[in-house]
Structures are given as structure tokens and as C-alpha cells.
Amino acid sequence: MTEQIEFKELNEQQREAVNCSQGNKLILAGAGSGKTKVLTCRVAKLIQEFDVKPSNILALTFTNKAANEMKQRIENLLHISSQGLWFGTFHGICRRFLKIHWKDAGISEFFSILDSQDQQRMIKRVIKNKNLDDKIYDPKALQSFINSQKDKGKRISDSSGKDDTYRDIFKDYEEVRKQTNSLDFADLILTTYETLKNKSELLNYYNKRFQHIMVDEFQDTNTLQFNLLKALNGDKGSLYAVGDDDQSIYAWRGARSKNIQLFKDEFSNVEIFKLEQNYRSTNKILDVANNLIKNNKKRLGKNLWTLSKKGEPVYLYQAYNNDEESEFIAEKINWFVRRGFKRSEIAILYRNNFLSRRLEVELNARKIPYRIFGGFRFFERAEIKDVIAYIRLAVNTSDNVAFERIINVPPRGIGEKTVDCIRRHSKSCSISLWESIQNLEELKITRSIDSIKSFTEIIKKISELTKTADLSSLIENTIKLSTLKSYYGNQKGEEALSKHENLEELMSHAESYENNNLDSDDLVRDFLDNASLEAGEYQSKTHEDPVQLMTIHSAKGLEFPIVFLTGLEEGIFPNERRNTEGDFLEEERRLCYVAITRAMKILFITHADGRYLHGSFQHLIPSRFISEIPDEMLQNVKSNSNLQSVPVSAPKKKYFFQVGQRVRHTKFGEGIIQRYEGARDDLKLHINFDNYGYKVLVLNYSNLEFL
């Protein structure tokens, strides 16, 4: 029955992976190679031909969607109920285990699960109870620290990497968590692992129970998940791990890409299969992807191919600036729509959130519906709305909405009780919230007085700037005075970095807005109104057939007939700010590979000679990822060209040095060239020195030795 239903549809590599003997198997499944079909057919094979009971199979995924899809397929294939199957996410399966074995785990039968916001609120409470400054001990940073320790299998007794205060907060957090009979997400897995390791009889039971363990997206597992799999698998287990080391892009949230490399060392008698036939993209797109990713050294290696037609060439567009880049993309979207494509079949991908801003402006101007997938429009992002709120209040002190938004942003020790006291006074006197804090004696507030005074001074300074400074200076100084820049700049992690970049993009936008509205009578108010209007433009609904905008991380697992991959310049992609993080370059290249393999039929790669960055226009050079693709695989296009034409662009400028080359300076020592800008006598090199960090040197005066 199964053979007739689905096995006949498998290609040779898939069939080998499905029909293999029992034991530990690693399936290297390339993008678009049909891994879900292989997993499903393997489960069916085990049940039908190896006489394995469904209850003896454990399947672990990273999303409920993937788990439910597998369950549904199994039900349809074998005509059995999925009720008895242990199919789910790591967290879901561990919750199920702990609900059964709560006594062995030493927890309450009726434990509750803390989501991310619940956990953060609990950490905030601990910080407050210890009378600590939450500007110094940021709740989000502490949350990240606690979760990262647990993801490594560490409790407070063996935690490391931060000061004693961090560990004290960690200790107090754990005490409060236990008192409230709660488990956070990381706890679900850690407590399960600890219970199995401490209860040998229980571990032996599950070693025998789960004769076969299936894992999807194995490249996304962290240290603790890897160790849990080892424990459950035991000495005579049969672990079937499906993953792609070339699509490991989540190191920043704990995923350990080397787990795939470790698989054959940590598990016995491992057999490796490769799924290389792609069912998504054209040959030409796959050739580009293969040639890019082969530059990574730490990979097991595979080469995607397809039986589909060669299709369109991969197009490369060089813009003068980000305005020209956005105009080109918008023009091409309309060109495709006129030829019968749906807008929802088109995706614009970018490395950094801030790059969406100029794209949004252009799409709005041309009335092209769009959606930000997995995120917010630029002017809807919290950090942007915060800056705007500071200026709104400075311009109009009666703006109570702006007041309430920023009175304690960033955290300055003004709690809800104090704000509620201000509200009551404002209402009783029929005055604005701002007017209420001008006479603190009437408020009868004993706490937060210094913080309120400090806030008042900030708004007054910004108010003065609105009268004297140009718009770009106003934005820049507001970000500094509010301490938003330093607040996000001092945080670590992908989210904080994205917020910091968005603030810098706002500065760039202000300068551009200023240059384009020279005839404005009241530039500041016009800017505020424009920001409100853009934030108020609700995202297009599905029925409006919107273009899809998203970061590459958000695009993982998705596919689109037409993809625009934007912003491929050194310093942006790969991102210069991540150059201190271990194997960052290989991860950035994997991220680019993921972006390319989202395209089914047509792929555009775009870059600009310059962009407004950090509040000023900067000259940029194409990403090294472009140079790693053979020239004959890319077709240069001009803005006004049809896709069938073969326009010629200027050859790439050659210099005697290269991005990525090591140099030596008499004072700063050795470093690596990250990018360069300018030309001739004004040529500047951006260099990350091993001991002195990031420096910008004028080539003619640098006295550099090129190694």
C-alpha cells in the first residue's frame, strides 16, 4: 500500500535514505530536497515493514507546524490515528514527559510555563527587589544570560561568563520561579534531561520505549538538545537526524552548527545520506548557490542539482544609492505584475531590518501593497516610535500619549505607581501630564523625584533643539539625550543590534527628508506628521495581494517564484558589526545561501555604490559574496532594461589590496580590511584591528604593510 502511495515518487537518493537499515543515520538534506517527504516515508517504512509500533517512535521538530504536518501525512499514508504518536517540538515533548514524571523531576504536578514576557517580568521583579539599577542590569540581557546557561545544561552552581551580580540575580530568579511552581522554556528541556540522567530506571525505560528517534532541522539543535538526544538514544538506539549544515543560521540564539559535524563522532556506526536533488529552484539559481557555499570550509559538502529547465539567468543590479536600488525593485515588481505574476509571489529579502525603510517609501509612493513578514513597518518599530514620541512631547507638551510612552523609556526608575499618581493629579486639575510634573510638591511623590527631574530636563533640551537645530541634528541629539542609543548599544544580541541599526537609519532618513523638503514651513512638524501617517498605514491584507518583505532569517523555510536579494555591500552583508563573533563569516555566507535558495524561478541580487549610514552618505563596495560567484553566472542589468537583454555594466574596480586581507600598522598592529570607500587620494580603509578594534584610515597616510 505504502509503496503504491508514495514510495514510488521518491528519487534514488530519497529512496536510499528511506529504505536504509536501522541504526544511527544522518541525512544531509539540501534546500528544497523534500526532507519532510523522506521523514514521513521513513516513519511509514518503520511501521509497515520493520513492524515498529507507532508508540516506539519519537519525532522531534522545531515548530508545531512541522510536527502537525508529519502527523497528518502519517495518518493519510497509513490510515491510523496520530493520538499515540510522540510527535512534537522539543519543548512540547519535554512538557509531555514532565506532566507524566513530575514526581521524579521534583516539581509540582500543576506547574505553569513561563513564556518569554512572563520570564522577563519575573527577572524585573528580582532586580527591583535587590534595589539594582535596571539600566546597568538590563532584564533582557539577564534573560539572555539565564537562557544561554540553561541551553548549555548549566544551573546557577556551574554558570559562568558574567559577574557575581548576574549570578546572584540568576539565583534569586530560580528561587522565585520554584516558589511559583513555574518552568521557563529552557527549564522544560533541562529538567527533562536532568531527570533522565538522575533516574537510571526511567532512562532505561525510554531507551527501550523509543526504539527510533527522528529529528528534523538537526542543524538548529543547541548543546542541551544534543545531549538530550544522546541520552534518549542510548547505546543501541536508532537516531535518524535530518538537517543541512549549509542552512545553520541561528548561532545567535544558541544553535550549534557543529552538532552535525559531531554526529558521526558522538554516535556509533553512523551512516550518512545526502539529498541533493532540488525541487524548488532552476539550475542557474542552484549554480550560484553552490558556488557561493563551497567557500565555507567547515561543511560536510553537497551539491544541489535539479531536473528542471535552466530558466532565467541570475540578475545583478548595481545602483548608485539606496534610492535608485528601491526604484529599480519597484519598477521590476510592476513589470512582473503586468506579465501575470501575483505580487504575493514576489519577495524582497534583506540582511538587516533597517534596509526596509527606503523600500517601504518607494512601494508606498507607487501604491504597491506590501507586508513585512514576521515584523513591523519601519515607523511602527518600538525604538523608532520612542524617538518620535520624545520629539512630539517636546513640540507639544499636551501630548499625553507621547508622555506615557517615554516617561520610563529607557528604564529610569519611574514605576507604574508614580505614573498613576501623575495621572490622578492631571485629571483632578484638568491639566496635562507634563504640567503635573512641573510642581512635584503638589504631587506628593517621595520616590523617583530625581528621575522625573532628569526627564524634564531632557524634554526641555529637545524643545530648544526643535527651534534651533536642523532636522538631522535634532534626531541625532534626541537619540543621545534620551539615552536610547547607549541603552541599545550596550546590549548584546541580534535584536539589540537591529534596534541600534534602526536608530541610525532614522538619522539617515531625517537627513534625506530634510534635503527633499527644503520648502517646508515647519520641517519638524511635517516630519512628525509624515512618521505618524506611515506608521498608521496598516499592513496590506492577504486579499490585497501584497509583496512580501522580510529579513533572511524570517525567510527560512519559505519559497517564492521571484526574489530580490538586496543590500549586498561589505559592512552590511556580511555585517561588519558581527566580525568579532567566532565563525561569523561562514554563518553570514550560509545566510546568503539560504536567501538565494528561497528563489524558485527568478533571482535578482542588488547592491548600491553608496547609502546613508550612521547619519551620513557612505561609499560602499560590493559584498565579497558577489565576487565569490563566477562572473559568467551573473547577468548585469540596467534599470530600464528588459530581462531578455544583455546590458553591459562597468567592470569591477581592481585595487592592489582586497577585502579580507590582513595588514599591519606601526601603532595598531595587525588587522583585517573590512571594506573601503572613496577613491584616489581620499581612499579610506575600514580595518578591524586585533587589539585596537575598528579604525578608519586614509590609505595615503596610513603607512600600512599589506600581508
Coordinates of C-alpha atoms in Angstrom, one line a residue, residues 113-576:
I113 CA 5.1 27.5 31.9
L114 CA 6.6 31.0 31.7
D115 CA 6.6 32.5 28.3
S116 CA 9.2 35.0 27.3
Q117 CA 7.3 38.0 28.6
D118 CA 6.4 36.2 31.9
Q119 CA 10.1 35.4 32.4
Q120 CA 11.2 38.9 31.8
R121 CA 8.7 40.3 34.2
M122 CA 9.9 37.9 36.9
I123 CA 13.5 39.0 36.3
K124 CA 12.5 42.6 36.5
R125 CA 10.9 41.9 39.9
V126 CA 14.1 40.3 41.1
I127 CA 16.2 43.3 40.0
K128 CA 13.8 45.6 41.8
N129 CA 13.8 43.6 45.0
K130 CA 17.6 43.7 45.0
N131 CA 17.5 47.5 44.6
L132 CA 19.6 47.3 41.5
D133 CA 19.7 49.8 38.5
D134 CA 17.9 48.1 35.6
K135 CA 19.9 50.3 33.2
I136 CA 23.1 48.5 34.4
Y137 CA 21.4 45.2 34.9
D138 CA 19.1 45.1 31.8
P139 CA 16.3 42.5 32.2
K140 CA 16.6 41.4 28.5
A141 CA 20.4 40.9 28.8
L142 CA 19.8 38.9 32.0
Q143 CA 17.1 36.8 30.4
S144 CA 19.5 36.0 27.5
F145 CA 22.3 35.1 30.0
I146 CA 20.0 32.8 32.1
N147 CA 18.6 31.0 29.0
S148 CA 22.0 30.6 27.4
Q149 CA 23.3 29.0 30.6
K150 CA 20.4 26.6 30.7
D151 CA 20.8 25.9 27.0
K152 CA 24.3 24.7 27.8
G153 CA 23.0 22.4 30.6
K154 CA 24.1 24.7 33.4
R155 CA 22.4 25.6 36.6
I156 CA 23.4 28.5 38.9
S157 CA 26.1 26.4 40.6
D158 CA 28.1 26.0 37.4
S159 CA 27.1 29.1 35.4
S160 CA 29.9 31.2 34.0
G161 CA 30.7 34.2 31.8
K162 CA 29.3 37.1 33.8
D163 CA 29.9 39.0 37.1
D164 CA 28.8 37.9 40.5
T165 CA 25.7 40.1 40.4
Y166 CA 24.4 38.4 37.3
R167 CA 24.8 35.0 39.1
D168 CA 23.1 36.4 42.2
I169 CA 20.1 37.6 40.1
F170 CA 20.1 34.2 38.4
K171 CA 20.0 32.5 41.9
D172 CA 17.1 34.7 43.1
Y173 CA 15.2 34.2 39.9
E174 CA 15.4 30.5 40.3
E175 CA 14.1 30.7 43.8
V176 CA 11.1 32.8 42.8
R177 CA 10.5 30.5 39.8
K178 CA 10.4 27.5 42.1
Q179 CA 8.2 29.2 44.7
T180 CA 5.7 29.9 41.9
N181 CA 5.8 26.3 40.6
S182 CA 6.9 27.6 37.2
L183 CA 9.2 26.4 34.5
D184 CA 10.6 28.6 31.7
F185 CA 11.1 27.3 28.2
A186 CA 14.8 26.3 28.8
D187 CA 13.8 24.6 32.0
L188 CA 11.4 22.2 30.2
I189 CA 14.4 20.7 28.3
L190 CA 16.9 21.0 31.1
T191 CA 14.6 19.5 33.8
T192 CA 13.8 16.6 31.5
Y193 CA 17.5 15.9 30.8
E194 CA 18.4 16.1 34.5
T195 CA 15.6 13.8 35.4
L196 CA 16.6 11.2 32.9
K197 CA 20.3 11.4 33.9
N198 CA 19.4 11.1 37.7
K199 CA 16.8 8.4 37.3
S200 CA 18.5 5.4 35.6
E201 CA 15.4 3.2 35.7
L202 CA 13.4 6.0 33.9
L203 CA 16.2 6.5 31.3
N204 CA 16.4 2.7 30.7
Y205 CA 12.6 2.7 30.1
Y206 CA 12.7 5.4 27.5
N207 CA 15.8 3.9 25.8
K208 CA 13.7 0.8 25.3
R209 CA 10.5 2.7 24.6
F210 CA 11.8 4.9 21.8
Q211 CA 13.5 2.4 19.5
H212 CA 13.6 5.1 16.8
I213 CA 14.1 8.8 17.3
M214 CA 13.6 11.1 14.3
V215 CA 14.9 14.7 14.4
D216 CA 14.1 17.5 11.9
E217 CA 16.3 20.6 11.3
F218 CA 19.1 18.9 13.3
Q219 CA 21.5 21.8 12.4
D220 CA 19.4 24.1 14.7
T221 CA 19.9 22.0 17.9
N222 CA 21.8 23.5 20.8
T223 CA 24.1 21.9 23.3
L224 CA 21.4 20.7 25.7
Q225 CA 19.1 19.4 22.9
F226 CA 22.1 17.4 21.5
N227 CA 22.8 15.9 24.9
L228 CA 19.2 15.1 25.5
L229 CA 19.2 13.2 22.2
K230 CA 22.3 11.3 23.2
A231 CA 20.7 10.3 26.5
L232 CA 17.4 9.2 24.9
N233 CA 19.2 7.3 22.1
G234 CA 21.3 5.2 24.4
D235 CA 23.9 2.7 23.3
K236 CA 21.7 0.7 21.0
G237 CA 19.4 3.4 19.7
S238 CA 18.5 4.4 16.2
L239 CA 18.7 8.1 15.7
Y240 CA 17.5 9.4 12.3
A241 CA 18.7 13.1 12.1
V242 CA 17.7 15.2 9.1
G243 CA 19.4 18.6 8.6
D244 CA 21.5 20.8 6.5
D245 CA 24.8 22.3 7.8
D246 CA 24.7 24.8 5.0
Q247 CA 21.4 26.3 6.5
S248 CA 22.6 26.7 10.0
I249 CA 21.9 30.4 10.7
Y250 CA 20.8 30.6 14.3
A251 CA 24.1 30.7 16.3
W252 CA 23.0 34.0 17.8
R253 CA 20.1 32.2 19.6
G254 CA 22.1 29.2 20.8
A255 CA 22.1 26.8 17.8
R256 CA 25.3 24.9 17.4
S257 CA 26.1 24.3 13.7
K258 CA 29.0 21.9 14.6
N259 CA 26.4 19.4 16.0
I260 CA 26.1 17.9 12.5
Q261 CA 29.9 17.5 12.4
L262 CA 29.9 16.0 15.8
F263 CA 27.2 13.5 14.9
K264 CA 29.5 10.9 13.4
D265 CA 31.9 11.2 16.4
E266 CA 29.3 11.1 19.2
F267 CA 27.1 8.4 17.8
S268 CA 28.2 4.9 16.8
N269 CA 28.2 3.3 13.4
V270 CA 26.8 6.4 11.6
E271 CA 25.7 6.1 8.0
I272 CA 25.4 9.4 6.0
F273 CA 23.0 10.0 3.2
K274 CA 22.8 13.1 1.0
L275 CA 19.6 14.6 -0.6
E276 CA 20.9 16.8 -3.4
Q277 CA 18.1 16.9 -5.9
N278 CA 16.3 20.2 -5.6
Y279 CA 12.6 20.5 -6.5
R280 CA 12.4 24.3 -5.9
S281 CA 14.9 26.3 -8.0
T282 CA 16.3 26.4 -11.5
N283 CA 19.7 25.2 -12.4
K284 CA 21.1 28.7 -12.7
I285 CA 19.9 29.6 -9.3
L286 CA 21.4 26.5 -7.8
D287 CA 24.7 27.0 -9.6
V288 CA 25.0 30.4 -7.9
A289 CA 24.2 28.9 -4.5
N290 CA 26.6 26.0 -4.9
N291 CA 29.5 28.3 -6.0
L292 CA 28.9 30.6 -3.0
I293 CA 28.6 28.0 -0.2
K294 CA 31.7 26.0 -1.4
N295 CA 33.8 28.8 0.0
N296 CA 32.9 27.6 3.5
K297 CA 35.5 25.3 4.9
K298 CA 33.5 23.8 7.9
R299 CA 30.9 21.8 6.0
L300 CA 30.3 18.2 5.1
G301 CA 29.7 19.1 1.5
K302 CA 26.9 18.5 -1.1
N303 CA 26.0 19.9 -4.4
L304 CA 22.4 20.8 -5.3
W305 CA 21.0 20.0 -8.7
T306 CA 17.7 19.8 -10.5
L307 CA 16.0 18.3 -13.5
S308 CA 14.1 21.5 -14.2
K309 CA 14.9 23.8 -17.1
K310 CA 17.8 26.2 -16.8
G311 CA 15.4 29.2 -16.6
E312 CA 16.3 32.8 -16.4
P313 CA 19.9 34.0 -15.5
V314 CA 20.6 35.3 -12.1
Y315 CA 20.4 39.1 -12.4
L316 CA 22.9 41.5 -10.8
Y317 CA 21.9 45.2 -10.4
Q318 CA 24.3 47.9 -9.4
A319 CA 22.6 51.1 -8.1
Y320 CA 24.2 54.4 -7.4
N321 CA 22.4 54.6 -4.0
N322 CA 19.6 53.0 -2.0
D323 CA 17.0 55.3 -3.6
E324 CA 18.0 54.0 -7.1
E325 CA 18.0 50.5 -5.8
S326 CA 14.5 50.8 -4.4
E327 CA 13.2 52.4 -7.6
F328 CA 14.6 49.6 -9.7
I329 CA 13.0 46.9 -7.5
A330 CA 9.6 48.7 -7.6
E331 CA 9.8 49.1 -11.4
K332 CA 10.6 45.4 -11.8
I333 CA 7.7 44.4 -9.5
N334 CA 5.2 46.3 -11.6
W335 CA 6.9 44.8 -14.7
F336 CA 6.3 41.3 -13.4
V337 CA 2.7 42.1 -12.3
R338 CA 1.9 43.4 -15.8
R339 CA 3.1 40.0 -17.1
G340 CA 0.7 38.0 -14.9
F341 CA 2.7 37.4 -11.7
K342 CA 0.9 37.9 -8.4
R343 CA 2.6 40.4 -6.0
S344 CA 2.5 37.8 -3.3
E345 CA 4.8 35.6 -5.5
I346 CA 7.5 38.3 -5.1
A347 CA 9.7 38.6 -2.0
I348 CA 12.3 41.3 -1.1
L349 CA 14.9 39.9 1.3
Y350 CA 17.4 41.9 3.3
R351 CA 20.1 41.2 5.9
N352 CA 19.1 44.0 8.3
N353 CA 15.8 45.3 9.3
F354 CA 16.7 49.0 8.7
L355 CA 17.1 48.3 5.0
S356 CA 13.3 48.0 4.7
R357 CA 12.8 51.8 5.3
R358 CA 13.7 53.1 1.9
L359 CA 11.9 50.2 0.2
E360 CA 8.7 51.0 2.1
V361 CA 8.9 54.6 1.0
E362 CA 9.2 53.6 -2.7
L363 CA 6.4 51.0 -2.5
N364 CA 4.1 53.4 -0.7
A365 CA 4.8 56.1 -3.3
R366 CA 3.9 53.7 -6.1
K367 CA 0.9 52.3 -4.2
I368 CA 2.2 48.8 -4.3
P369 CA 0.7 46.8 -1.4
Y370 CA 3.2 45.0 0.8
R371 CA 3.6 43.2 4.1
I372 CA 6.5 43.0 6.5
F373 CA 6.7 39.2 7.2
G374 CA 7.4 38.5 10.8
G375 CA 8.0 42.1 11.8
F376 CA 6.8 45.7 11.7
R377 CA 7.0 48.5 9.3
F378 CA 9.9 50.9 10.0
F379 CA 7.8 53.6 11.7
E380 CA 5.9 51.0 13.7
R381 CA 9.1 49.7 15.4
A382 CA 9.2 50.4 19.1
E383 CA 12.5 52.2 19.1
I384 CA 11.5 54.5 16.3
K385 CA 8.2 55.4 17.9
D386 CA 10.1 56.1 21.1
V387 CA 12.3 58.7 19.4
I388 CA 9.3 60.2 17.7
A389 CA 7.4 60.4 21.0
Y390 CA 10.3 62.4 22.6
I391 CA 10.1 65.0 19.8
R392 CA 6.3 65.0 19.9
L393 CA 6.3 65.8 23.6
A394 CA 9.0 68.5 23.1
V395 CA 6.9 70.1 20.4
N396 CA 3.6 69.7 22.2
T397 CA 3.7 69.2 25.9
S398 CA 0.0 68.4 26.0
D399 CA 0.6 65.2 24.1
N400 CA -0.3 62.8 27.0
V401 CA 0.1 59.7 24.7
A402 CA 3.7 60.6 24.0
F403 CA 4.4 61.4 27.6
E404 CA 3.2 58.0 28.8
R405 CA 5.1 56.2 26.2
I406 CA 8.5 57.6 27.1
I407 CA 8.3 58.6 30.8
N408 CA 10.2 55.4 31.7
V409 CA 11.8 54.5 28.3
P410 CA 14.6 53.6 28.6
P411 CA 14.0 52.5 32.2
R412 CA 14.8 55.3 34.6
G413 CA 13.1 54.1 37.8
I414 CA 9.7 55.7 37.3
G415 CA 7.3 52.9 38.1
E416 CA 3.6 52.5 37.4
K417 CA 2.5 53.7 40.9
T418 CA 4.3 57.0 40.2
V419 CA 2.8 57.4 36.8
D420 CA -0.7 56.6 38.2
C421 CA -0.2 59.3 40.8
I422 CA 0.7 61.8 37.9
R423 CA -2.4 60.7 36.0
R424 CA -4.7 61.3 39.0
H425 CA -3.2 64.7 39.6
S426 CA -3.6 65.6 35.9
K427 CA -7.2 64.6 35.9
S428 CA -8.2 66.4 39.1
C429 CA -6.6 69.6 38.0
S430 CA -7.6 69.3 34.3
I431 CA -4.0 69.7 33.2
S432 CA -1.7 67.7 31.0
L433 CA 0.6 65.1 32.4
W434 CA 3.6 67.3 31.6
E435 CA 2.1 70.2 33.6
S436 CA 1.6 67.8 36.5
I437 CA 5.3 67.1 36.9
Q438 CA 6.2 70.8 36.9
N439 CA 5.2 71.1 40.6
L440 CA 6.5 67.9 42.3
E441 CA 5.5 69.2 45.7
E442 CA 1.8 69.1 44.8
L443 CA 2.2 65.5 43.6
K444 CA 3.5 64.3 47.0
I445 CA 5.8 61.9 45.3
T446 CA 8.6 60.6 47.5
R447 CA 10.3 58.2 45.1
S448 CA 11.6 58.8 41.6
I449 CA 11.9 62.6 42.1
D450 CA 15.4 62.8 40.6
S451 CA 14.4 60.6 37.7
I452 CA 11.4 62.9 36.9
K453 CA 13.6 66.0 37.1
S454 CA 16.1 64.4 34.8
F455 CA 13.3 63.5 32.3
T456 CA 12.0 67.1 32.5
E457 CA 15.4 68.4 31.6
I458 CA 15.8 66.1 28.6
I459 CA 12.4 67.3 27.1
K460 CA 13.4 70.9 27.7
K461 CA 16.7 70.5 25.9
I462 CA 15.0 68.7 23.0
S463 CA 12.4 71.5 22.9
E464 CA 15.2 74.1 22.5
L465 CA 16.7 72.0 19.7
T466 CA 13.4 72.0 17.8
K467 CA 13.8 75.7 17.4
T468 CA 17.5 75.9 16.5
A469 CA 18.8 72.7 15.1
D470 CA 18.3 71.2 11.6
L471 CA 16.2 68.1 11.5
S472 CA 19.1 65.5 11.3
S473 CA 20.8 67.1 14.3
L474 CA 17.6 67.1 16.2
I475 CA 17.1 63.4 15.6
E476 CA 20.7 62.6 16.4
N477 CA 20.7 64.6 19.7
T478 CA 17.3 63.3 20.7
I479 CA 18.6 59.8 20.4
K480 CA 21.6 60.8 22.6
L481 CA 19.8 62.8 25.2
S482 CA 17.1 60.1 25.6
T483 CA 20.0 57.6 26.1
L484 CA 18.2 55.3 23.7
K485 CA 21.4 54.9 21.6
S486 CA 23.6 54.0 24.6
Y487 CA 20.8 51.8 26.0
Y488 CA 20.6 49.6 22.9
G489 CA 24.3 50.0 22.1
N490 CA 25.3 48.4 25.5
Q491 CA 23.1 45.4 24.9
K492 CA 24.2 42.3 23.1
G493 CA 22.4 40.0 20.7
E494 CA 20.7 40.2 17.3
E495 CA 17.6 42.1 18.5
A496 CA 19.5 44.9 20.3
L497 CA 21.8 45.3 17.3
S498 CA 18.8 45.6 14.9
K499 CA 17.3 48.3 17.1
H500 CA 20.6 50.2 17.2
E501 CA 20.8 50.0 13.4
N502 CA 17.2 51.2 13.1
L503 CA 18.0 54.3 15.1
E504 CA 20.9 55.0 12.8
E505 CA 18.7 54.6 9.8
L506 CA 16.2 57.1 11.3
M507 CA 19.1 59.6 11.4
S508 CA 19.8 58.9 7.8
H509 CA 16.2 59.2 6.9
A510 CA 16.0 62.6 8.7
E511 CA 18.8 64.0 6.5
S512 CA 17.2 62.7 3.4
Y513 CA 13.8 64.1 4.4
E514 CA 15.4 67.4 5.1
N515 CA 17.1 67.6 1.6
N516 CA 13.8 66.6 -0.1
N517 CA 11.6 69.1 1.7
L518 CA 13.6 72.4 1.6
D519 CA 10.4 74.4 1.0
S520 CA 8.7 73.3 4.2
D521 CA 7.5 76.0 6.6
D522 CA 7.7 73.7 9.6
L523 CA 10.0 70.8 8.9
V524 CA 9.9 69.2 12.3
R525 CA 6.1 69.1 12.4
D526 CA 5.9 67.9 8.8
F527 CA 8.4 65.1 9.7
L528 CA 6.3 64.1 12.7
D529 CA 3.1 64.1 10.7
N530 CA 4.8 62.0 8.0
A531 CA 6.0 59.5 10.5
S532 CA 2.5 59.2 12.0
L533 CA 1.0 58.7 8.6
E534 CA 3.5 56.0 7.6
A535 CA 3.0 54.2 11.0
G536 CA -0.7 54.5 10.5
E537 CA -0.7 52.8 7.1
Y538 CA -1.8 49.4 8.2
Q539 CA -0.1 46.4 6.5
S540 CA -1.8 45.1 3.4
K541 CA -4.1 42.2 3.9
T542 CA -3.7 38.9 2.1
H543 CA -6.6 39.6 -0.2
E544 CA -4.8 42.7 -1.4
D545 CA -2.1 40.5 -2.9
P546 CA 0.9 42.2 -1.2
V547 CA 4.6 41.9 -2.0
Q548 CA 6.5 40.1 0.8
L549 CA 9.3 42.0 2.6
M550 CA 11.3 40.2 5.2
T551 CA 14.7 39.6 6.8
I552 CA 16.6 36.5 5.5
H553 CA 16.2 34.9 8.9
S554 CA 12.4 35.2 8.6
A555 CA 12.5 33.7 5.1
K556 CA 14.0 30.4 6.3
G557 CA 11.7 27.5 5.2
L558 CA 9.8 29.7 2.6
E559 CA 10.0 29.9 -1.1
F560 CA 8.9 32.4 -3.8
P561 CA 8.9 32.4 -7.6
I562 CA 10.7 35.8 -7.7
V563 CA 13.2 37.0 -5.1
F564 CA 15.1 40.3 -4.8
L565 CA 18.1 39.9 -2.5
T566 CA 19.1 43.5 -1.6
G567 CA 21.9 45.3 0.2
L568 CA 24.9 43.2 -0.8
E569 CA 27.7 45.5 0.2
E570 CA 30.6 45.0 2.5
G571 CA 29.8 46.0 6.0
I572 CA 26.1 45.3 5.5
F573 CA 26.2 41.8 4.2
P574 CA 28.4 40.4 5.6
N575 CA 27.7 42.7 8.6
E576 CA 30.8 44.4 9.9

